[in-house]
PDB file of C-alpha atoms in Angstrom:
ATOM      1  CA  MET B  29     -37.221-103.279 -29.518  1.00 67.00           C
ATOM      2  CA  SER B  30     -40.273-103.603 -27.255  1.00 77.00           C
ATOM      3  CA  PRO B  31     -42.380-100.528 -26.338  1.00 85.00           C
ATOM      4  CA  GLN B  32     -41.433 -98.635 -23.181  1.00 85.00           C
ATOM      5  CA  PRO B  33     -43.929 -98.678 -20.291  1.00 91.00           C
ATOM      6  CA  LEU B  34     -45.105 -95.320 -19.017  1.00 93.00           C
ATOM      7  CA  PRO B  35     -43.772 -94.159 -15.631  1.00 94.00           C
ATOM      8  CA  PRO B  36     -46.189 -95.090 -12.836  1.00 93.00           C
ATOM      9  CA  VAL B  37     -48.706 -92.610 -11.404  1.00 96.00           C
ATOM     10  CA  PRO B  38     -49.260 -93.087  -7.640  1.00 95.00           C
ATOM     11  CA  ASP B  39     -52.882 -93.678  -6.669  1.00 94.00           C
ATOM     12  CA  GLN B  40     -53.242 -90.318  -4.906  1.00 93.00           C
ATOM     13  CA  TYR B  41     -52.502 -88.396  -8.125  1.00 95.00           C
ATOM     14  CA  GLN B  42     -53.915 -88.156 -11.609  1.00 93.00           C
ATOM     15  CA  LEU B  43     -52.520 -86.632 -14.784  1.00 96.00           C
ATOM     16  CA  PRO B  44     -52.553 -84.237 -16.464  1.00 96.00           C
ATOM     17  CA  PHE B  45     -52.327 -81.709 -13.643  1.00 96.00           C
ATOM     18  CA  HIS B  46     -54.399 -78.646 -14.585  1.00 97.00           C
ATOM     19  CA  TYR B  47     -53.339 -75.147 -13.562  1.00 97.00           C
ATOM     20  CA  GLY B  48     -56.124 -72.680 -12.788  1.00 96.00           C
ATOM     21  CA  ALA B  49     -53.768 -69.697 -13.054  1.00 97.00           C
ATOM     22  CA  LEU B  50     -50.022 -69.243 -13.516  1.00 98.00           C
ATOM     23  CA  HIS B  51     -47.721 -66.256 -13.033  1.00 98.00           C
ATOM     24  CA  GLN B  52     -44.111 -66.869 -13.969  1.00 98.00           C
ATOM     25  CA  ILE B  53     -40.799 -65.188 -14.698  1.00 98.00           C
ATOM     26  CA  GLY B  54     -37.651 -66.825 -16.024  1.00 98.00           C
ATOM     27  CA  LEU B  55     -34.086 -65.625 -16.467  1.00 98.00           C
ATOM     28  CA  ASP B  56     -31.669 -67.264 -18.909  1.00 98.00           C
ATOM     29  CA  PHE B  57     -27.878 -67.175 -18.461  1.00 98.00           C
ATOM     30  CA  LEU B  58     -25.404 -68.158 -21.186  1.00 98.00           C
ATOM     31  CA  VAL B  59     -22.435 -69.568 -19.269  1.00 98.00           C
ATOM     32  CA  ASP B  60     -19.206 -71.552 -19.447  1.00 98.00           C
ATOM     33  CA  PRO B  61     -20.237 -75.086 -20.490  1.00 98.00           C
ATOM     34  CA  ASP B  62     -17.616 -77.061 -18.529  1.00 98.00           C
ATOM     35  CA  PRO B  63     -19.129 -76.702 -15.013  1.00 98.00           C
ATOM     36  CA  VAL B  64     -22.575 -77.234 -16.539  1.00 98.00           C
ATOM     37  CA  ARG B  65     -21.517 -80.522 -18.139  1.00 98.00           C
ATOM     38  CA  ASP B  66     -20.010 -81.728 -14.856  1.00 98.00           C
ATOM     39  CA  LEU B  67     -23.140 -80.962 -12.825  1.00 98.00           C
ATOM     40  CA  LEU B  68     -25.480 -82.359 -15.465  1.00 98.00           C
ATOM     41  CA  ALA B  69     -23.538 -85.637 -15.580  1.00 98.00           C
ATOM     42  CA  LYS B  70     -23.930 -85.921 -11.812  1.00 97.00           C
ATOM     43  CA  HIS B  71     -27.689 -85.334 -11.803  1.00 98.00           C
ATOM     44  CA  HIS B  72     -28.849 -86.557 -15.222  1.00 98.00           C
ATOM     45  CA  PRO B  73     -26.312 -88.885 -16.869  1.00 98.00           C
ATOM     46  CA  ALA B  74     -28.579 -89.621 -19.871  1.00 98.00           C
ATOM     47  CA  LEU B  75     -28.624 -85.947 -20.896  1.00 98.00           C
ATOM     48  CA  SER B  76     -26.199 -83.610 -22.642  1.00 98.00           C
ATOM     49  CA  ALA B  77     -26.015 -79.865 -22.170  1.00 98.00           C
ATOM     50  CA  ALA B  78     -27.274 -77.793 -25.076  1.00 98.00           C
ATOM     51  CA  GLU B  79     -24.824 -75.248 -26.438  1.00 98.00           C
ATOM     52  CA  PHE B  80     -25.508 -71.920 -28.093  1.00 98.00           C
ATOM     53  CA  ALA B  81     -22.408 -70.383 -29.690  1.00 96.00           C
ATOM     54  CA  ASP B  82     -20.231 -72.475 -27.355  1.00 97.00           C
ATOM     55  CA  ARG B  83     -22.163 -71.408 -24.242  1.00 98.00           C
ATOM     56  CA  ALA B  84     -24.406 -73.555 -22.076  1.00 98.00           C
ATOM     57  CA  LEU B  85     -27.746 -72.269 -20.801  1.00 98.00           C
ATOM     58  CA  VAL B  86     -28.761 -72.108 -17.131  1.00 98.00           C
ATOM     59  CA  SER B  87     -32.353 -71.014 -16.608  1.00 98.00           C
ATOM     60  CA  LEU B  88     -34.081 -69.893 -13.401  1.00 98.00           C
ATOM     61  CA  ASN B  89     -37.812 -69.556 -13.099  1.00 98.00           C
ATOM     62  CA  TYR B  90     -40.284 -68.517 -10.426  1.00 98.00           C
ATOM     63  CA  GLN B  91     -43.861 -69.817 -10.513  1.00 98.00           C
ATOM     64  CA  LEU B  92     -46.974 -68.760  -8.618  1.00 98.00           C
ATOM     65  CA  TYR B  93     -49.907 -70.997  -9.491  1.00 98.00           C
ATOM     66  CA  PHE B  94     -53.408 -71.892  -8.405  1.00 97.00           C
ATOM     67  CA  ALA B  95     -55.081 -75.276  -8.792  1.00 96.00           C
ATOM     68  CA  GLN B  96     -58.670 -76.255  -8.082  1.00 94.00           C
ATOM     69  CA  TYR B  97     -59.368 -79.652  -6.540  1.00 91.00           C
ATOM     70  CA  PRO B  98     -62.586 -81.509  -5.614  1.00 91.00           C
ATOM     71  CA  PHE B  99     -62.064 -80.394  -1.993  1.00 91.00           C
ATOM     72  CA  GLY B 100     -61.232 -76.748  -2.764  1.00 94.00           C
ATOM     73  CA  GLY B 101     -58.195 -74.841  -3.989  1.00 93.00           C
ATOM     74  CA  GLY B 102     -54.480 -74.568  -3.415  1.00 94.00           C
ATOM     75  CA  ILE B 103     -51.812 -71.920  -4.098  1.00 97.00           C
ATOM     76  CA  THR B 104     -48.191 -72.878  -4.682  1.00 98.00           C
ATOM     77  CA  GLU B 105     -44.937 -70.977  -5.201  1.00 98.00           C
ATOM     78  CA  GLU B 106     -41.709 -72.518  -6.427  1.00 98.00           C
ATOM     79  CA  VAL B 107     -38.392 -71.691  -8.047  1.00 98.00           C
ATOM     80  CA  GLU B 108     -36.541 -73.980 -10.445  1.00 98.00           C
ATOM     81  CA  VAL B 109     -32.828 -73.961 -11.279  1.00 98.00           C
ATOM     82  CA  ASN B 110     -32.473 -75.719 -14.628  1.00 98.00           C
ATOM     83  CA  ILE B 111     -29.933 -76.617 -17.272  1.00 98.00           C
ATOM     84  CA  VAL B 112     -31.173 -76.671 -20.866  1.00 98.00           C
ATOM     85  CA  ALA B 113     -30.333 -80.124 -22.154  1.00 98.00           C
ATOM     86  CA  PHE B 114     -31.359 -82.931 -24.489  1.00 98.00           C
ATOM     87  CA  PRO B 115     -31.229 -86.755 -24.439  1.00 98.00           C
ATOM     88  CA  THR B 116     -27.752 -87.801 -25.545  1.00 98.00           C
ATOM     89  CA  ALA B 117     -29.234 -90.724 -27.480  1.00 97.00           C
ATOM     90  CA  ALA B 118     -31.246 -88.262 -29.599  1.00 97.00           C
ATOM     91  CA  ALA B 119     -28.363 -85.900 -30.385  1.00 98.00           C
ATOM     92  CA  ASP B 120     -28.756 -86.455 -34.147  1.00 97.00           C
ATOM     93  CA  ARG B 121     -32.323 -85.079 -33.981  1.00 97.00           C
ATOM     94  CA  VAL B 122     -31.577 -81.882 -32.057  1.00 97.00           C
ATOM     95  CA  PRO B 123     -31.889 -78.831 -34.337  1.00 96.00           C
ATOM     96  CA  GLU B 124     -29.118 -76.261 -34.526  1.00 96.00           C
ATOM     97  CA  VAL B 125     -30.580 -73.005 -33.197  1.00 98.00           C
ATOM     98  CA  THR B 126     -29.287 -69.827 -31.642  1.00 98.00           C
ATOM     99  CA  TYR B 127     -30.267 -68.886 -28.111  1.00 98.00           C
ATOM    100  CA  GLU B 128     -32.683 -66.270 -29.473  1.00 97.00           C
ATOM    101  CA  GLN B 129     -34.314 -68.883 -31.707  1.00 98.00           C
ATOM    102  CA  TYR B 130     -34.549 -71.385 -28.856  1.00 98.00           C
ATOM    103  CA  ALA B 131     -36.152 -68.774 -26.587  1.00 98.00           C
ATOM    104  CA  GLN B 132     -38.778 -68.003 -29.222  1.00 97.00           C
ATOM    105  CA  GLY B 133     -39.727 -71.646 -29.724  1.00 96.00           C
ATOM    106  CA  PHE B 134     -38.002 -72.550 -32.989  1.00 97.00           C
ATOM    107  CA  ASP B 135     -37.194 -76.030 -31.643  1.00 96.00           C
ATOM    108  CA  GLN B 136     -40.518 -77.786 -32.029  1.00 93.00           C
ATOM    109  CA  THR B 137     -38.950 -81.226 -31.575  1.00 96.00           C
ATOM    110  CA  ARG B 138     -39.070 -80.202 -27.876  1.00 97.00           C
ATOM    111  CA  LEU B 139     -35.857 -82.149 -27.316  1.00 98.00           C
ATOM    112  CA  LEU B 140     -34.255 -79.029 -25.873  1.00 98.00           C
ATOM    113  CA  GLY B 141     -35.777 -79.181 -22.420  1.00 98.00           C
ATOM    114  CA  ILE B 142     -35.101 -78.180 -18.834  1.00 98.00           C
ATOM    115  CA  ALA B 143     -33.048 -80.597 -16.727  1.00 98.00           C
ATOM    116  CA  ARG B 144     -33.994 -79.731 -13.169  1.00 98.00           C
ATOM    117  CA  ILE B 145     -31.110 -79.310 -10.727  1.00 98.00           C
ATOM    118  CA  HIS B 146     -32.925 -77.631  -7.810  1.00 98.00           C
ATOM    119  CA  VAL B 147     -36.643 -77.065  -7.278  1.00 98.00           C
ATOM    120  CA  LEU B 148     -37.649 -75.204  -4.108  1.00 98.00           C
ATOM    121  CA  CYS B 149     -41.343 -75.198  -3.223  1.00 98.00           C
ATOM    122  CA  ASP B 150     -43.629 -74.019  -0.404  1.00 98.00           C
ATOM    123  CA  ASN B 151     -46.340 -76.691  -0.804  1.00 97.00           C
ATOM    124  CA  PRO B 152     -45.718 -80.162   0.714  1.00 96.00           C
ATOM    125  CA  LEU B 153     -48.237 -81.786  -1.654  1.00 95.00           C
ATOM    126  CA  ALA B 154     -46.541 -80.242  -4.689  1.00 97.00           C
ATOM    127  CA  ILE B 155     -43.130 -81.351  -3.387  1.00 97.00           C
ATOM    128  CA  ASP B 156     -44.315 -84.940  -3.091  1.00 96.00           C
ATOM    129  CA  ALA B 157     -46.060 -84.850  -6.472  1.00 97.00           C
ATOM    130  CA  GLY B 158     -43.012 -83.408  -8.226  1.00 97.00           C
ATOM    131  CA  ARG B 159     -40.789 -86.102  -6.801  1.00 97.00           C
ATOM    132  CA  ALA B 160     -43.210 -89.003  -7.377  1.00 97.00           C
ATOM    133  CA  LEU B 161     -44.481 -88.064 -10.839  1.00 97.00           C
ATOM    134  CA  TYR B 162     -41.616 -86.264 -12.544  1.00 97.00           C
ATOM    135  CA  ALA B 163     -38.505 -87.238 -10.547  1.00 98.00           C
ATOM    136  CA  GLU B 164     -37.912 -83.590  -9.685  1.00 98.00           C
ATOM    137  CA  PRO B 165     -35.189 -82.757  -7.128  1.00 98.00           C
ATOM    138  CA  LYS B 166     -37.816 -80.852  -5.163  1.00 98.00           C
ATOM    139  CA  TYR B 167     -37.475 -79.696  -1.572  1.00 98.00           C
ATOM    140  CA  PRO B 168     -38.920 -77.084   0.809  1.00 98.00           C
ATOM    141  CA  GLY B 169     -38.404 -73.380   0.407  1.00 98.00           C
ATOM    142  CA  TRP B 170     -40.498 -70.236   0.621  1.00 98.00           C
ATOM    143  CA  PHE B 171     -40.540 -66.875  -1.088  1.00 98.00           C
ATOM    144  CA  GLU B 172     -40.952 -63.162  -0.623  1.00 98.00           C
ATOM    145  CA  VAL B 173     -41.886 -61.584  -3.942  1.00 98.00           C
ATOM    146  CA  GLU B 174     -42.913 -58.412  -5.714  1.00 97.00           C
ATOM    147  CA  LEU B 175     -44.485 -58.854  -9.119  1.00 97.00           C
ATOM    148  CA  PRO B 176     -46.614 -56.988 -11.655  1.00 96.00           C
ATOM    149  CA  SER B 177     -50.321 -57.222 -10.850  1.00 96.00           C
ATOM    150  CA  LEU B 178     -53.572 -55.702 -12.028  1.00 94.00           C
ATOM    151  CA  ASN B 179     -54.318 -55.316  -8.315  1.00 94.00           C
ATOM    152  CA  GLY B 180     -51.273 -53.093  -7.860  1.00 91.00           C
ATOM    153  CA  GLN B 181     -49.557 -50.269  -9.753  1.00 86.00           C
ATOM    154  CA  ALA B 182     -50.703 -50.405 -13.377  1.00 80.00           C
ATOM    155  CA  ASP B 183     -47.294 -49.243 -14.650  1.00 84.00           C
ATOM    156  CA  LYS B 184     -45.185 -51.650 -12.561  1.00 90.00           C
ATOM    157  CA  HIS B 185     -43.191 -54.112 -14.689  1.00 95.00           C
ATOM    158  CA  SER B 186     -40.559 -55.257 -12.199  1.00 97.00           C
ATOM    159  CA  TRP B 187     -40.194 -58.628 -10.495  1.00 98.00           C
ATOM    160  CA  THR B 188     -38.231 -59.485  -7.340  1.00 98.00           C
ATOM    161  CA  VAL B 189     -37.972 -62.975  -5.855  1.00 98.00           C
ATOM    162  CA  HIS B 190     -36.257 -63.794  -2.551  1.00 98.00           C
ATOM    163  CA  THR B 191     -35.845 -67.557  -2.096  1.00 98.00           C
ATOM    164  CA  LYS B 192     -35.629 -68.628   1.547  1.00 98.00           C
ATOM    165  CA  SER B 193     -34.846 -71.907   3.261  1.00 98.00           C
ATOM    166  CA  ALA B 194     -37.391 -74.191   4.914  1.00 98.00           C
ATOM    167  CA  ASP B 195     -37.936 -77.701   6.265  1.00 97.00           C
ATOM    168  CA  ILE B 196     -40.851 -80.106   6.434  1.00 96.00           C
ATOM    169  CA  THR B 197     -42.182 -80.566   9.978  1.00 95.00           C
ATOM    170  CA  PRO B 198     -43.135 -83.978  11.398  1.00 93.00           C
ATOM    171  CA  ALA B 199     -46.764 -82.934  10.843  1.00 94.00           C
ATOM    172  CA  GLY B 200     -46.047 -82.443   7.124  1.00 93.00           C
ATOM    173  CA  SER B 201     -46.173 -78.641   6.921  1.00 93.00           C
ATOM    174  CA  VAL B 202     -43.477 -76.245   5.707  1.00 95.00           C
ATOM    175  CA  ASP B 203     -41.383 -74.713   8.498  1.00 97.00           C
ATOM    176  CA  ARG B 204     -40.109 -71.362   7.215  1.00 97.00           C
ATOM    177  CA  HIS B 205     -36.654 -70.027   8.093  1.00 97.00           C
ATOM    178  CA  GLU B 206     -35.636 -66.395   7.754  1.00 97.00           C
ATOM    179  CA  ASP B 207     -32.323 -66.930   5.958  1.00 97.00           C
ATOM    180  CA  THR B 208     -32.298 -66.057   2.251  1.00 98.00           C
ATOM    181  CA  LEU B 209     -30.601 -68.533  -0.089  1.00 98.00           C
ATOM    182  CA  PHE B 210     -30.597 -66.424  -3.238  1.00 98.00           C
ATOM    183  CA  SER B 211     -32.618 -63.704  -4.916  1.00 98.00           C
ATOM    184  CA  PHE B 212     -33.147 -62.336  -8.374  1.00 98.00           C
ATOM    185  CA  SER B 213     -34.875 -59.357  -9.916  1.00 98.00           C
ATOM    186  CA  ALA B 214     -35.828 -57.998 -13.322  1.00 98.00           C
ATOM    187  CA  ASP B 215     -37.048 -54.565 -14.398  1.00 97.00           C
ATOM    188  CA  LEU B 216     -38.732 -55.065 -17.751  1.00 97.00           C
ATOM    189  CA  GLY B 217     -40.437 -51.691 -18.039  1.00 96.00           C
ATOM    190  CA  GLY B 218     -40.056 -50.071 -21.460  1.00 95.00           C
ATOM    191  CA  LEU B 219     -38.637 -53.208 -23.100  1.00 96.00           C
ATOM    192  CA  ALA B 220     -40.335 -54.701 -26.131  1.00 94.00           C
ATOM    193  CA  ALA B 221     -41.672 -58.207 -25.547  1.00 96.00           C
ATOM    194  CA  VAL B 222     -41.753 -60.859 -28.264  1.00 96.00           C
ATOM    195  CA  PRO B 223     -44.558 -63.453 -28.122  1.00 97.00           C
ATOM    196  CA  ALA B 224     -42.838 -66.842 -27.916  1.00 96.00           C
ATOM    197  CA  ASN B 225     -44.555 -70.148 -28.656  1.00 94.00           C
ATOM    198  CA  ASN B 226     -42.063 -72.111 -26.592  1.00 92.00           C
ATOM    199  CA  THR B 227     -44.291 -74.932 -25.345  1.00 92.00           C
ATOM    200  CA  PRO B 228     -44.782 -77.695 -24.558  1.00 96.00           C
ATOM    201  CA  VAL B 229     -41.844 -77.257 -22.208  1.00 97.00           C
ATOM    202  CA  THR B 230     -40.073 -80.588 -21.785  1.00 98.00           C
ATOM    203  CA  GLY B 231     -38.986 -81.118 -18.183  1.00 98.00           C
ATOM    204  CA  TYR B 232     -36.351 -83.821 -17.642  1.00 98.00           C
ATOM    205  CA  GLY B 233     -35.866 -85.847 -14.484  1.00 98.00           C
ATOM    206  CA  THR B 234     -33.898 -88.886 -13.346  1.00 98.00           C
ATOM    207  CA  ASP B 235     -35.588 -91.276 -10.925  1.00 96.00           C
ATOM    208  CA  SER B 236     -34.064 -93.230  -8.034  1.00 94.00           C
ATOM    209  CA  ASP B 237     -33.383 -96.173 -10.359  1.00 94.00           C
ATOM    210  CA  GLY B 238     -31.363 -93.950 -12.679  1.00 95.00           C
ATOM    211  CA  ARG B 239     -33.999 -93.891 -15.425  1.00 96.00           C
ATOM    212  CA  ALA B 240     -34.441 -90.633 -17.298  1.00 97.00           C
ATOM    213  CA  LEU B 241     -37.952 -89.397 -17.970  1.00 97.00           C
ATOM    214  CA  ALA B 242     -39.551 -86.419 -19.682  1.00 98.00           C
ATOM    215  CA  GLY B 243     -42.731 -84.590 -18.701  1.00 97.00           C
ATOM    216  CA  PRO B 244     -44.159 -81.985 -21.095  1.00 97.00           C
ATOM    217  CA  MET B 245     -46.068 -78.927 -19.878  1.00 97.00           C
ATOM    218  CA  ASN B 246     -48.424 -77.021 -22.181  1.00 96.00           C
ATOM    219  CA  LEU B 247     -49.199 -73.336 -21.821  1.00 95.00           C
ATOM    220  CA  TYR B 248     -52.266 -72.062 -23.624  1.00 95.00           C
ATOM    221  CA  GLN B 249     -50.905 -68.615 -24.445  1.00 95.00           C
ATOM    222  CA  PRO B 250     -47.449 -67.517 -25.647  1.00 96.00           C
ATOM    223  CA  TYR B 251     -44.735 -66.453 -23.265  1.00 97.00           C
ATOM    224  CA  HIS B 252     -43.441 -62.893 -23.443  1.00 98.00           C
ATOM    225  CA  TRP B 253     -39.701 -63.053 -24.169  1.00 98.00           C
ATOM    226  CA  TYR B 254     -37.357 -60.104 -23.596  1.00 98.00           C
ATOM    227  CA  ASP B 255     -33.973 -59.808 -25.295  1.00 97.00           C
ATOM    228  CA  LEU B 256     -31.582 -58.524 -22.635  1.00 97.00           C
ATOM    229  CA  SER B 257     -28.556 -58.021 -24.865  1.00 92.00           C
ATOM    230  CA  GLY B 258     -27.057 -54.601 -25.438  1.00 88.00           C
ATOM    231  CA  PRO B 259     -28.400 -51.681 -23.370  1.00 88.00           C
ATOM    232  CA  ALA B 260     -30.881 -53.955 -21.549  1.00 91.00           C
ATOM    233  CA  ALA B 261     -28.092 -56.051 -20.013  1.00 90.00           C
ATOM    234  CA  ASP B 262     -28.328 -54.253 -16.657  1.00 93.00           C
ATOM    235  CA  ARG B 263     -32.056 -54.933 -16.168  1.00 96.00           C
ATOM    236  CA  THR B 264     -31.623 -58.069 -14.035  1.00 97.00           C
ATOM    237  CA  ARG B 265     -29.696 -59.120 -10.964  1.00 97.00           C
ATOM    238  CA  LEU B 266     -28.948 -62.487  -9.354  1.00 98.00           C
ATOM    239  CA  THR B 267     -27.542 -62.513  -5.815  1.00 98.00           C
ATOM    240  CA  VAL B 268     -26.397 -65.598  -3.922  1.00 98.00           C
ATOM    241  CA  HIS B 269     -26.835 -64.900  -0.208  1.00 98.00           C
ATOM    242  CA  ASP B 270     -25.764 -68.328   1.068  1.00 98.00           C
ATOM    243  CA  PRO B 271     -22.932 -69.754  -1.051  1.00 97.00           C
ATOM    244  CA  ALA B 272     -22.560 -72.677   1.380  1.00 97.00           C
ATOM    245  CA  ALA B 273     -26.031 -74.059   0.606  1.00 98.00           C
ATOM    246  CA  ASP B 274     -26.257 -76.595  -2.216  1.00 98.00           C
ATOM    247  CA  VAL B 275     -28.267 -74.287  -4.467  1.00 98.00           C
ATOM    248  CA  GLY B 276     -26.037 -71.316  -3.628  1.00 98.00           C
ATOM    249  CA  ARG B 277     -22.890 -73.289  -4.383  1.00 98.00           C
ATOM    250  CA  ASP B 278     -24.260 -74.448  -7.745  1.00 98.00           C
ATOM    251  CA  LEU B 279     -25.467 -70.984  -8.763  1.00 98.00           C
ATOM    252  CA  THR B 280     -22.109 -69.473  -7.833  1.00 98.00           C
ATOM    253  CA  ARG B 281     -20.240 -72.076  -9.842  1.00 98.00           C
ATOM    254  CA  LEU B 282     -22.531 -72.098 -12.872  1.00 98.00           C
ATOM    255  CA  VAL B 283     -23.640 -68.464 -13.175  1.00 98.00           C
ATOM    256  CA  GLY B 284     -21.358 -66.346 -10.996  1.00 97.00           C
ATOM    257  CA  ASP B 285     -21.554 -62.722 -12.156  1.00 95.00           C
ATOM    258  CA  THR B 286     -22.869 -63.545 -15.651  1.00 97.00           C
ATOM    259  CA  VAL B 287     -25.628 -61.189 -16.763  1.00 97.00           C
ATOM    260  CA  ALA B 288     -28.885 -62.622 -18.079  1.00 98.00           C
ATOM    261  CA  ALA B 289     -29.244 -63.026 -21.848  1.00 98.00           C
ATOM    262  CA  GLY B 290     -33.021 -63.052 -21.793  1.00 98.00           C
ATOM    263  CA  ALA B 291     -36.104 -62.989 -19.605  1.00 98.00           C
ATOM    264  CA  TRP B 292     -39.524 -64.502 -20.147  1.00 98.00           C
ATOM    265  CA  THR B 293     -42.840 -64.007 -18.393  1.00 98.00           C
ATOM    266  CA  TYR B 294     -46.286 -65.523 -18.343  1.00 97.00           C
ATOM    267  CA  GLN B 295     -49.248 -64.085 -16.484  1.00 97.00           C
ATOM    268  CA  SER B 296     -52.698 -65.630 -16.602  1.00 96.00           C
ATOM    269  CA  PRO B 297     -55.397 -63.164 -17.633  1.00 94.00           C
ATOM    270  CA  PRO B 298     -58.094 -62.330 -15.085  1.00 94.00           C
ATOM    271  CA  VAL B 299     -61.406 -64.153 -15.431  1.00 95.00           C
ATOM    272  CA  ALA B 300     -63.598 -61.726 -13.461  1.00 96.00           C
ATOM    273  CA  ALA B 301     -63.477 -58.314 -11.805  1.00 96.00           C
ATOM    274  CA  HIS B 302     -65.307 -57.003  -8.746  1.00 97.00           C
ATOM    275  CA  ASN B 303     -65.949 -53.361  -9.587  1.00 96.00           C
ATOM    276  CA  ARG B 304     -66.028 -50.145  -7.567  1.00 95.00           C
ATOM    277  CA  PRO B 305     -69.265 -49.642  -5.619  1.00 97.00           C
ATOM    278  CA  TYR B 306     -71.584 -46.675  -5.934  1.00 96.00           C
ATOM    279  CA  TYR B 307     -74.113 -44.977  -3.629  1.00 98.00           C
ATOM    280  CA  LEU B 308     -77.799 -45.607  -4.160  1.00 98.00           C
ATOM    281  CA  ALA B 309     -78.748 -42.153  -2.860  1.00 93.00           C
TER     282      ALA B 309
END
């Protein structure tokens, strides 16, 4: 068997892509595997859905990130709707783990990865890069959010993300619409977080020629993972506001009223602080 060529990198991009800062929350839902298998076969036929105690795993995540370029900087927000999956051809190498073990990074084969179903993003450059480099099903959206911040209430540990629809204008900018597609929230105050070495995260895509590819993403600190079983089960909420939209239809079918099994967060530490002034006289 001859070696596989690497997927091409368009001239306008270079890899790896370096994040200057990243703030992220994810919610994991253990759901009925049958609808998950059907949707995964439609989007990524080379992959199989992972199962944890006969449940499939649908994972949502919101990202706010900064990147520095030779010409300056850029800020991007996006939300991914993913199915945790693995290459069918490598099924004999996938370790048997529980959801809790998966969430804490026990699978260091990294075969259990995220098969992207929807990726909504507010940055036209990031949309193009995600499509061209990683075969992401990425399209315009924008977000209204509330998240923990050192520049806000010190004791605030809640996250709220409203995902709204958008288009790309002929000039190449994002045209924001006011209608909300879906939203989710998590109140993690008072819950114990477990440091989780769950990277590199393997992101799966399928290109226009039907070829599956994998793109790993390293994080240089552990995630914080929160077990939402038991009394913590009411700490999150997912609401589909537009069930007729593609992403709303898929979330309704896959997740419905299922409560989240776990949440995970990552917040880049600050690198500097501008302190309070004082009078000279």
